Coordinates of C-alpha atoms in Angstrom, one line a residue:
X1 CA -43.3 18.3 39.7
X2 CA -40.2 18.2 41.9
X3 CA -40.8 14.5 42.2
X4 CA -40.1 14.2 38.5
X5 CA -36.6 15.4 39.1
X6 CA -35.9 13.6 42.4
X7 CA -37.0 10.2 41.0
X8 CA -33.8 8.6 42.3
X9 CA -35.6 8.1 45.6
X10 CA -37.6 5.4 43.9
X11 CA -34.4 3.9 42.7
X12 CA -33.1 3.7 46.3
X13 CA -36.3 2.4 47.8
X14 CA -36.6 -0.5 45.3
X15 CA -33.2 -2.1 46.0
X16 CA -34.8 -5.5 46.4
X17 CA -36.0 -5.3 42.8
X18 CA -32.5 -6.0 41.6
X19 CA -33.2 -9.7 41.7
X20 CA -35.6 -9.3 38.8
X21 CA -32.7 -8.4 36.5
X22 CA -31.6 -12.0 36.5
X23 CA -28.8 -11.6 38.9
X24 CA -27.8 -14.1 41.5
X25 CA -28.1 -11.7 44.4
X26 CA -28.2 -8.0 45.1
X27 CA -24.5 -8.1 46.0
X28 CA -23.7 -9.3 42.5
X29 CA -23.8 -5.8 41.1
X30 CA -22.9 -2.4 42.4
X31 CA -24.4 -1.7 45.9
X32 CA -26.8 1.2 45.8
X33 CA -25.9 3.9 48.1
X34 CA -28.4 5.9 50.1
X35 CA -26.6 9.1 49.4
X36 CA -26.3 10.7 46.0
X37 CA -22.9 10.6 44.3
X38 CA -21.3 7.8 46.2
X39 CA -18.8 5.9 44.1
X40 CA -19.7 2.5 42.8
X41 CA -17.6 -0.7 42.9
X42 CA -14.9 -1.4 40.4
X43 CA -16.6 -4.2 38.5
X44 CA -19.8 -6.2 37.8
X45 CA -20.0 -9.9 38.2
X46 CA -23.2 -11.2 36.8
X47 CA -24.9 -14.6 37.2
X48 CA -23.1 -17.1 35.0
X49 CA -26.2 -19.0 34.2
X50 CA -27.9 -16.0 32.7
X51 CA -25.3 -15.7 29.9
X52 CA -26.0 -12.0 29.5
X53 CA -23.4 -9.5 30.6
X54 CA -20.1 -10.5 32.1
X55 CA -18.1 -7.4 32.9
X56 CA -14.8 -8.4 34.5
X57 CA -11.5 -6.6 34.9
X58 CA -9.5 -8.0 32.0
X59 CA -6.5 -6.2 30.6
X60 CA -8.4 -4.1 28.1
X61 CA -10.9 -2.9 30.7
X62 CA -8.1 -2.0 33.0
X63 CA -6.3 0.1 30.4
X64 CA -9.6 1.8 29.4
X65 CA -10.4 2.6 33.0
X66 CA -6.9 3.9 33.6
X67 CA -7.5 6.7 31.1
X68 CA -10.5 8.0 33.0
X69 CA -10.9 10.0 36.2
X70 CA -12.7 8.5 39.1
X71 CA -15.3 11.0 40.1
X72 CA -18.8 9.5 40.8
X73 CA -20.2 10.8 37.5
X74 CA -17.3 9.5 35.4
X75 CA -17.3 6.2 37.2
X76 CA -21.0 5.7 36.5
X77 CA -20.5 6.6 32.9
X78 CA -17.5 4.4 32.6
X79 CA -19.5 1.5 33.9
X80 CA -22.2 2.2 31.3
X81 CA -19.6 2.2 28.6
X82 CA -18.2 -1.2 29.8
X83 CA -21.6 -2.7 29.8
X84 CA -22.4 -1.7 26.2
X85 CA -19.0 -2.3 24.6
X86 CA -19.0 -5.9 25.7
X87 CA -22.1 -6.6 23.6
X88 CA -22.5 -3.9 20.9
X89 CA -19.8 -3.0 18.4
X90 CA -21.6 0.3 17.7
X91 CA -22.2 1.0 21.4
X92 CA -21.8 4.8 20.9
X93 CA -25.0 4.9 18.8
X94 CA -27.0 3.8 21.9
X95 CA -25.2 5.4 24.8
X96 CA -25.0 8.9 23.4
X97 CA -28.8 9.2 22.8
X98 CA -29.4 8.1 26.3
X99 CA -27.0 10.6 27.7
X100 CA -28.6 13.3 25.5
X101 CA -32.0 12.2 26.8
X102 CA -30.9 12.6 30.4
X103 CA -29.2 15.9 29.9
X104 CA -32.1 17.6 28.2
X105 CA -34.7 16.1 30.5
X106 CA -33.0 17.2 33.7
X107 CA -32.4 20.7 32.4
X108 CA -36.0 21.0 31.2
X109 CA -37.5 19.8 34.5
X110 CA -35.2 21.9 36.6
X111 CA -36.2 25.0 34.6
X112 CA -39.9 24.1 35.1
X113 CA -39.3 23.9 38.9
X114 CA -37.7 27.3 38.9
X115 CA -40.6 28.8 37.1
X116 CA -43.1 27.2 39.5
X117 CA -41.2 28.8 42.4
X118 CA -41.0 32.2 40.7
X119 CA -44.7 32.2 39.6
X120 CA -46.7 30.2 42.1
X121 CA -50.3 29.6 41.2
X122 CA -49.8 31.0 37.7
X123 CA -49.9 28.0 35.3
X124 CA -50.5 30.2 32.3
X125 CA -47.2 32.2 32.9
X126 CA -45.4 28.9 33.5
X127 CA -46.6 27.4 30.3
X128 CA -45.7 30.5 28.4
X129 CA -42.2 30.5 29.7
X130 CA -41.8 26.8 29.0
X131 CA -42.8 27.3 25.4
X132 CA -39.8 29.5 24.9
X133 CA -37.4 26.7 25.9
X134 CA -35.2 25.2 23.2
X135 CA -36.8 21.8 23.4
X136 CA -40.4 20.7 23.7
X137 CA -40.9 17.6 25.9
X138 CA -44.1 15.9 24.6
X139 CA -46.5 13.5 26.4
X140 CA -46.9 10.0 25.1
X141 CA -49.2 7.0 26.0
X142 CA -47.3 4.0 27.3
X143 CA -50.1 2.3 29.2
X144 CA -50.9 -0.3 26.6
X145 CA -47.6 -0.6 24.8
X146 CA -47.5 -4.3 24.1
X147 CA -48.3 -5.2 20.5
X148 CA -48.3 -1.6 19.3
X149 CA -46.0 -0.3 16.6
X150 CA -43.4 2.2 17.8
X151 CA -44.4 4.8 15.2
X152 CA -48.1 4.5 16.0
X153 CA -47.5 5.1 19.7
X154 CA -45.0 8.0 19.1
X155 CA -47.5 9.8 16.9
X156 CA -49.9 10.1 19.8
X157 CA -47.6 12.2 21.9
X158 CA -49.7 15.3 21.5
X159 CA -52.9 13.8 22.8
X160 CA -53.5 15.0 26.4
X161 CA -55.6 12.2 27.8
X162 CA -55.5 9.8 30.8
X163 CA -52.7 7.3 30.7
X164 CA -50.2 9.7 29.1
X165 CA -46.8 10.6 30.7
X166 CA -44.1 13.1 30.0
X167 CA -41.4 11.8 27.6
X168 CA -38.4 12.2 29.9
X169 CA -35.5 10.2 31.2
X170 CA -37.5 9.6 34.4
X171 CA -40.3 7.9 32.3
X172 CA -37.8 5.5 30.8
X173 CA -36.0 4.9 34.1
X174 CA -39.2 4.0 36.0
X175 CA -40.0 1.4 33.4
X176 CA -36.5 -0.1 33.2
X177 CA -37.8 -3.5 34.3
X178 CA -40.6 -3.6 31.7
X179 CA -40.3 -6.3 29.0
X180 CA -40.8 -3.7 26.4
X181 CA -38.1 -1.3 27.7
X182 CA -36.4 -1.1 24.3
X183 CA -39.6 -0.1 22.6
X184 CA -40.3 2.5 25.3
X185 CA -37.0 4.1 24.7
X186 CA -37.7 4.1 20.9
X187 CA -41.1 5.7 21.5
X188 CA -39.7 8.5 23.7
X189 CA -36.9 9.3 21.3
X190 CA -39.2 9.3 18.3
X191 CA -41.7 11.5 20.1
X192 CA -38.9 14.0 20.8
X193 CA -38.0 14.0 17.2
X194 CA -41.6 14.7 16.1
X195 CA -42.0 17.4 18.7
X196 CA -38.8 19.2 17.8
X197 CA -38.5 18.8 14.0
X198 CA -36.1 21.7 13.5
X199 CA -33.5 20.6 16.0
X200 CA -33.9 16.8 16.1
X201 CA -35.1 15.7 12.7
X202 CA -33.4 12.5 11.6
X203 CA -31.3 12.1 14.8
X204 CA -33.1 9.1 16.4
X205 CA -35.1 7.6 13.5
X206 CA -32.3 5.2 12.5
X207 CA -32.0 3.7 16.0
X208 CA -33.6 0.5 17.2
X209 CA -33.4 -0.2 20.9
X210 CA -36.2 -2.7 20.7
X211 CA -35.6 -6.4 19.7
X212 CA -38.5 -8.7 18.9
X213 CA -39.5 -10.9 21.8
X214 CA -39.0 -14.0 19.7
X215 CA -35.3 -13.1 19.3
X216 CA -32.6 -14.8 21.4
X217 CA -31.2 -11.4 22.2
X218 CA -34.5 -10.0 23.7
X219 CA -33.7 -10.9 27.3
X220 CA -30.1 -9.9 26.9
X221 CA -31.0 -6.4 25.6
X222 CA -33.7 -5.9 28.2
X223 CA -31.3 -6.5 31.1
X224 CA -28.6 -4.5 29.4
X225 CA -30.8 -1.4 29.0
X226 CA -31.9 -1.7 32.6
X227 CA -28.3 -1.8 33.9
X228 CA -27.3 1.2 31.7
X229 CA -30.2 3.2 33.0
X230 CA -29.2 2.3 36.5
X231 CA -25.8 3.7 35.9
X232 CA -27.1 6.9 34.3
X233 CA -29.4 7.4 37.3
X234 CA -26.6 7.4 39.9
X235 CA -25.8 11.1 39.4
X236 CA -27.6 14.4 38.8
X237 CA -26.7 17.4 36.7
X238 CA -27.7 20.1 39.2
X239 CA -24.8 22.4 38.9
X240 CA -22.9 24.1 36.1
X241 CA -19.7 22.2 37.0
X242 CA -21.5 18.9 36.8
X243 CA -22.9 19.8 33.4
X244 CA -19.5 20.9 32.2
X245 CA -18.0 17.6 33.4
X246 CA -20.8 15.7 31.6
X247 CA -20.2 17.5 28.4
X248 CA -16.4 16.8 28.7
X249 CA -17.1 13.1 29.0
X250 CA -19.4 13.4 25.9
X251 CA -16.6 14.9 23.9
X252 CA -14.2 12.2 25.1
X253 CA -16.5 9.5 23.8
X254 CA -16.8 11.2 20.4
X255 CA -13.1 11.3 19.9
X256 CA -12.2 8.2 21.8
X257 CA -9.8 10.2 23.9
X258 CA -8.8 10.1 27.5
X259 CA -10.8 12.3 29.8
X260 CA -8.2 14.9 30.7
X261 CA -7.8 18.6 31.0
X262 CA -4.6 18.6 29.1
X263 CA -4.6 19.7 25.4
X264 CA -5.0 17.1 22.7
X265 CA -4.8 16.8 18.9
X266 CA -8.0 18.9 18.8
X267 CA -6.3 21.8 20.7
X268 CA -3.3 21.7 18.4
X269 CA -5.4 21.7 15.2
X270 CA -7.6 24.5 16.4
X271 CA -4.6 26.7 17.4
X272 CA -2.9 26.2 14.0
X273 CA -5.8 27.9 12.2
X274 CA -5.0 31.4 13.5
X275 CA -1.3 31.6 12.3
X276 CA -2.2 33.0 8.9
X277 CA 0.2 35.2 6.9
X278 CA -2.6 37.9 7.0
X279 CA -4.4 37.3 10.3
X280 CA -8.1 38.1 10.1
X281 CA -11.3 37.2 12.0
X282 CA -13.1 34.3 10.3
X283 CA -16.7 34.6 9.3
X284 CA -17.3 30.9 8.4
X285 CA -15.6 27.7 9.5
X286 CA -16.3 24.3 8.0
X287 CA -15.4 20.6 8.3
X288 CA -16.5 18.9 5.1
X289 CA -15.7 15.5 6.6
X290 CA -16.8 16.2 10.1
X291 CA -17.6 12.7 11.4
X292 CA -18.7 13.0 15.1
X293 CA -18.1 16.8 14.9
X294 CA -15.5 17.0 17.7
X295 CA -13.4 19.6 15.8
X296 CA -16.4 21.9 15.2
X297 CA -17.4 21.6 18.8
X298 CA -13.9 22.7 19.9
X299 CA -13.9 25.7 17.6
X300 CA -17.4 26.9 18.6
X301 CA -16.2 27.7 22.0
X302 CA -13.3 29.7 20.6
X303 CA -15.2 31.6 17.9
X304 CA -18.8 31.9 19.1
X305 CA -19.7 34.6 16.5
X306 CA -18.8 32.5 13.4
X307 CA -21.0 30.4 11.2
X308 CA -20.2 26.7 11.3
X309 CA -20.8 24.1 8.6
X310 CA -20.2 20.4 8.3
X311 CA -21.0 17.3 6.2
X312 CA -20.4 13.6 6.6
X313 CA -21.6 10.5 4.8
X314 CA -22.3 8.4 7.9
X315 CA -25.8 9.0 9.3
X316 CA -24.9 7.7 12.8
X317 CA -21.8 9.9 13.1
X318 CA -23.7 12.9 11.9
X319 CA -26.4 12.3 14.5
X320 CA -23.7 12.3 17.2
X321 CA -22.4 15.6 15.8
X322 CA -25.8 17.2 15.9
X323 CA -26.5 16.0 19.4
X324 CA -23.1 17.2 20.5
X325 CA -23.7 20.7 19.0
X326 CA -27.0 21.0 21.0
X327 CA -25.5 19.6 24.2
X328 CA -21.9 20.7 24.3
X329 CA -22.0 23.9 22.3
X330 CA -25.7 24.7 22.8
X331 CA -26.2 26.2 19.3
X332 CA -27.3 25.1 15.9
X333 CA -24.8 24.2 13.1
X334 CA -25.6 23.6 9.5
X335 CA -24.9 19.9 9.0
X336 CA -25.7 17.8 6.0
X337 CA -25.6 14.1 5.1
X338 CA -23.6 12.9 2.2
X339 CA -20.1 12.4 0.8
X340 CA -18.5 15.8 0.2
X341 CA -16.4 14.4 -2.7
X342 CA -19.3 12.8 -4.5
X343 CA -22.2 15.1 -3.6
X344 CA -21.4 18.4 -1.8
X345 CA -24.4 20.0 -0.2
X346 CA -23.0 23.3 1.2
X347 CA -24.1 25.9 -1.3
X348 CA -24.7 29.6 -1.5
X349 CA -26.5 31.4 -4.3
X350 CA -26.3 28.3 -6.5
X351 CA -22.5 27.9 -6.1
X352 CA -20.3 26.0 -3.7
X353 CA -20.1 27.9 -0.5
X354 CA -16.6 29.2 0.3
X355 CA -15.2 29.2 3.8
X356 CA -12.5 31.3 5.6
X357 CA -11.2 28.4 7.6
X358 CA -11.5 24.6 7.1
X359 CA -10.3 21.8 9.4
X360 CA -10.7 18.1 9.1
X361 CA -9.3 14.9 10.6
X362 CA -8.9 12.5 7.6
X363 CA -7.0 10.0 9.8
X364 CA -10.4 9.2 11.5
X365 CA -13.0 10.1 8.9
X366 CA -11.7 9.3 5.4
X367 CA -14.5 9.3 2.8
X368 CA -14.8 6.9 -0.1
X369 CA -13.1 8.1 -3.3
X370 CA -13.4 6.9 -6.9
X371 CA -11.6 8.6 -9.7
X372 CA -14.8 8.5 -11.7
X373 CA -16.1 11.2 -9.3
X374 CA -13.6 13.6 -10.7
X375 CA -14.7 13.1 -14.3
X376 CA -18.3 13.6 -13.3
X377 CA -17.6 16.7 -11.1
X378 CA -19.4 19.8 -12.5
X379 CA -17.6 22.1 -10.1
X380 CA -14.1 21.5 -11.4
X381 CA -12.7 20.8 -8.0
X382 CA -10.2 18.2 -9.2
X383 CA -8.7 20.1 -12.1
X384 CA -5.2 19.6 -10.7
X385 CA -5.4 15.9 -11.4
X386 CA -7.4 12.7 -10.8
X387 CA -6.2 10.7 -7.8
X388 CA -6.3 6.9 -8.0
X389 CA -9.4 5.2 -6.6
X390 CA -9.2 4.4 -2.8
X391 CA -6.6 7.2 -2.1
X392 CA -8.8 10.1 -1.1
X393 CA -6.6 12.3 1.1
X394 CA -5.3 14.5 -1.7
X395 CA -8.8 14.6 -3.3
X396 CA -10.1 15.9 0.0
X397 CA -7.5 18.6 0.0
X398 CA -8.4 19.6 -3.5
X399 CA -12.0 19.9 -2.4
X400 CA -11.1 22.0 0.5
X401 CA -8.9 24.3 -1.6
X402 CA -11.7 24.7 -4.1
X403 CA -14.1 25.8 -1.4
X404 CA -11.9 28.2 0.4
X405 CA -11.9 32.0 0.2
X406 CA -9.0 34.1 -1.0
X407 CA -8.0 34.4 2.7
X408 CA -8.7 30.7 3.4
X409 CA -6.6 28.6 5.7
X410 CA -6.9 24.8 5.9
X411 CA -5.6 22.4 8.6
X412 CA -5.8 18.7 7.8
X413 CA -4.7 15.6 9.8
X414 CA -4.0 12.5 7.8
X415 CA -1.9 9.3 7.6
X416 CA 1.8 9.5 6.8
X417 CA 1.5 7.2 3.8
X418 CA -0.5 9.9 2.0
X419 CA 2.7 12.1 1.7
X420 CA 4.9 9.2 0.5
X421 CA 3.1 8.0 -2.5
X422 CA 4.5 8.4 -6.0
X423 CA 2.8 8.9 -9.3
X424 CA -0.1 11.4 -9.6
X425 CA -0.1 12.3 -6.0
X426 CA 3.5 13.3 -6.2
X427 CA 2.7 15.5 -9.2
X428 CA -0.1 17.1 -7.3
X429 CA 2.1 17.9 -4.3
X430 CA 4.6 19.6 -6.6
X431 CA 1.8 21.6 -8.2
X432 CA 0.6 22.8 -4.8
X433 CA 4.1 23.9 -4.0
X434 CA 4.2 25.8 -7.3
X435 CA 1.0 27.6 -6.3
X436 CA 2.6 28.5 -3.0
X437 CA -0.2 27.0 -0.9
X438 CA 1.6 24.7 1.6
X439 CA 2.4 26.5 4.8
X440 CA 3.5 23.9 7.3
X441 CA 3.8 20.1 7.8
X442 CA 3.9 18.6 11.3
X443 CA 4.8 15.0 12.1
X444 CA 3.3 13.7 15.3
X445 CA 4.4 10.5 17.2
X446 CA 2.3 7.4 17.7
X447 CA 0.0 7.7 20.7
X448 CA -1.5 11.1 19.9
X449 CA -4.2 9.4 18.0
X450 CA -4.0 5.7 17.5
X451 CA -0.9 3.4 17.3
X452 CA 0.7 5.1 14.2
X453 CA 2.3 8.5 13.6
X454 CA 0.2 11.2 12.2
X455 CA 0.7 14.1 9.8
X456 CA -0.9 17.6 10.0
X457 CA -0.7 19.7 6.9
X458 CA -1.4 23.4 6.9
X459 CA -2.4 25.4 3.7
X460 CA -2.7 29.1 3.5
X461 CA -3.9 31.2 0.5
X462 CA -2.4 34.4 1.9
X463 CA 1.2 33.3 1.8
X464 CA 3.7 35.6 0.2
X465 CA 6.2 34.2 -2.3
X466 CA 9.2 34.7 0.1
X467 CA 7.7 32.9 3.1
X468 CA 9.4 29.7 4.0
X469 CA 7.6 26.4 4.7
X470 CA 7.8 25.2 8.2
X471 CA 8.6 21.5 8.9
X472 CA 8.2 20.1 12.4
X473 CA 9.2 16.6 13.5
X474 CA 7.8 16.1 16.9
X475 CA 8.3 12.4 17.4
X476 CA 11.2 12.9 19.9
X477 CA 9.8 16.1 21.4
X478 CA 6.5 14.3 22.2
X479 CA 7.9 10.9 22.6
X480 CA 5.7 10.2 25.6
X481 CA 2.7 10.2 23.3
X482 CA 1.1 13.0 25.2
X483 CA 0.8 16.8 24.7
X484 CA 1.3 19.1 27.6
X485 CA 0.2 22.7 27.8
X486 CA 3.8 24.0 27.8
X487 CA 4.7 21.8 24.8
X488 CA 1.6 23.2 22.9
X489 CA 2.7 26.7 23.6
X490 CA 6.2 26.1 22.4
X491 CA 5.0 24.5 19.2
X492 CA 2.7 27.4 18.4
X493 CA 5.6 29.8 19.2
X494 CA 7.6 28.3 16.4
X495 CA 5.1 29.8 13.9
X496 CA 5.9 33.3 15.0
X497 CA 9.7 32.9 15.3
X498 CA 11.9 34.3 12.6
X499 CA 15.4 33.6 13.7
X500 CA 16.2 30.8 16.2
X501 CA 14.3 27.6 15.7
X502 CA 14.2 24.6 18.1
X503 CA 15.9 21.4 17.0
X504 CA 12.6 19.8 15.9
X505 CA 11.9 22.5 13.3
X506 CA 13.2 23.6 10.0
X507 CA 12.2 26.2 7.5
X508 CA 12.7 25.6 3.8
X509 CA 11.8 27.4 0.5
X510 CA 9.1 25.8 -1.7
X511 CA 11.8 24.9 -4.2
X512 CA 13.8 23.0 -1.6
X513 CA 10.7 20.9 -0.7
X514 CA 9.9 20.4 -4.4
X515 CA 13.4 18.9 -4.9
X516 CA 12.5 16.1 -2.4
X517 CA 10.2 13.3 -3.2
X518 CA 7.9 13.8 -0.2
X519 CA 6.6 16.3 2.4
X520 CA 7.8 14.3 5.4
X521 CA 9.5 16.5 8.0
X522 CA 11.8 13.7 8.9
X523 CA 13.5 14.2 5.5
X524 CA 14.5 17.7 6.5
X525 CA 14.8 17.7 10.3
X526 CA 17.8 15.5 11.1
X527 CA 19.2 16.7 14.4
X528 CA 16.2 15.6 16.6
X529 CA 16.9 12.0 16.2
X530 CA 20.7 12.3 16.2
X531 CA 21.0 14.0 19.6
X532 CA 17.8 13.5 21.6
X533 CA 19.8 13.8 24.8
X534 CA 20.7 17.4 24.0
X535 CA 17.2 18.6 23.8
X536 CA 17.1 20.0 27.4
X537 CA 20.5 21.7 26.8
X538 CA 19.3 23.3 23.6
X539 CA 16.3 24.5 25.4
X540 CA 18.5 26.3 28.0
X541 CA 20.6 27.7 25.2
X542 CA 17.5 29.1 23.6
X543 CA 16.6 30.9 26.8
X544 CA 20.1 32.3 27.2
X545 CA 20.0 33.6 23.6
X546 CA 16.8 35.4 24.4
X547 CA 18.3 36.9 27.5
X548 CA 21.4 38.0 25.6
X549 CA 19.1 39.7 23.0
X550 CA 17.3 41.6 25.8
X551 CA 20.6 42.7 27.4
X552 CA 21.9 43.9 24.1
X553 CA 18.8 46.0 23.5
X554 CA 19.1 47.6 26.9
X555 CA 22.8 48.3 26.3
X556 CA 22.1 49.8 22.9
X557 CA 19.4 52.1 24.5
X558 CA 21.9 53.2 27.2
X559 CA 24.6 54.0 24.6
X560 CA 22.2 56.0 22.5
X561 CA 21.1 57.9 25.5
X562 CA 24.7 58.8 26.3
X563 CA 25.4 59.8 22.7
X564 CA 22.4 62.1 22.8
X565 CA 23.6 63.7 26.0
X566 CA 27.1 64.3 24.5
X567 CA 25.6 65.9 21.4
X568 CA 23.5 68.2 23.6
X569 CA 26.7 69.6 25.2

């Protein structure tokens, strides 16, 4: 059984088989090292006559590589990304399932080896322990695959007979040169889905790795899958640090973010949830427009005891979210398919389920909206007004407010244009101010996510009438386009400060904001852009003021002590 884990030895012994991939020579692709974890070359240069993959170092590839680290695992995964994104616009739909297949397979086989070492010559005990694992790895028959339908083969995974093999990443890798490699991948993934209906139902059924042999793309796809499997086989997930790095790369792919340990937009949005007027531990957290689920994954690590919910209308994105929850967070989350504006599916006792905290990134996952949805809504979520068709940001906010508890807090990232529109959206913004729901608005610079500035709005149902609205214009403070740990701490500190504010912040009453036509922080915070060179000086002044306050408190205590001594005489 150990050979099923250490199958890379076969990969090293069969170096000469590289010529079968249609390459001009073995030197045309990455040289295969005889030691595990050796870094690969910087680029591929494939045979020009094959007209399949040509991965060269153009400007875009260089910029993409520059964002990533260069550890052996990340380099191999980066190469796999470059292979797929050259040919497939939806390359994430294919790479993420293969990464999930490798992660679960290696963990399952490593666990089985541990049980074999603990219980030698006790197959019954080993089988009983393996049945308690999270995933069941079935056996499938791939001996006579040609001409068989994928579904017909996958349904035979439970038959223990000659010619069957375990549905693992090793099985796929060993058959990487097969003409039916796409169909083999489909069979393995579908067998997993049938063997694990509770965890994996609907995740892989929409994928098609196989292309008909009559298609012009058949040879291209076969060689492409072979090369991706080669890259995924260049490293193992034997230690906890390697699995953590692997999961970090997974989350980077979901959010299309640089692989870095520094905080990002996800860190800022998750931190903003806890600054409520009446702090409390949340019992339920939801993202009704979850997309790939990166926000929910970030929150699960911070609040492991909470219940998490999500919904999205895109089946592929929801599959990425479910795989990420199982791989990155290692727990189940209630996720549903469908547009939350048109057809909400998160219910409790026949009513819309209400959540303590809600968070969503509408700048990435903006659902379709038609004003006719509001007229047909039986839950009265849009009673504040009908938004024009195609402008769904404020409709999403109305939905989240309607599904929040009395102590609910909502953090939403969206485009700046959504806060500048006139007409019904302006009237809705004023109504939200009258209801005292808006807590803060943060303007982020271009580069945090995409080439355009971004807005984060925070709503809080526990606000008191006297509490001011916080406006933050961070375009100059974060003008580098990045977010450092110290900067994140300073931004979060503003929410707890009552007196001195940094130059990028302003506090206003709801009436002051209502008198303006928009919620843009740039309309209220003027000094940031007027004197950007004074920002370091103002930071030192802030520290001096804090020191003076501390000295004053010490002096006051000393005077009081002397007065008490005189009175005692």
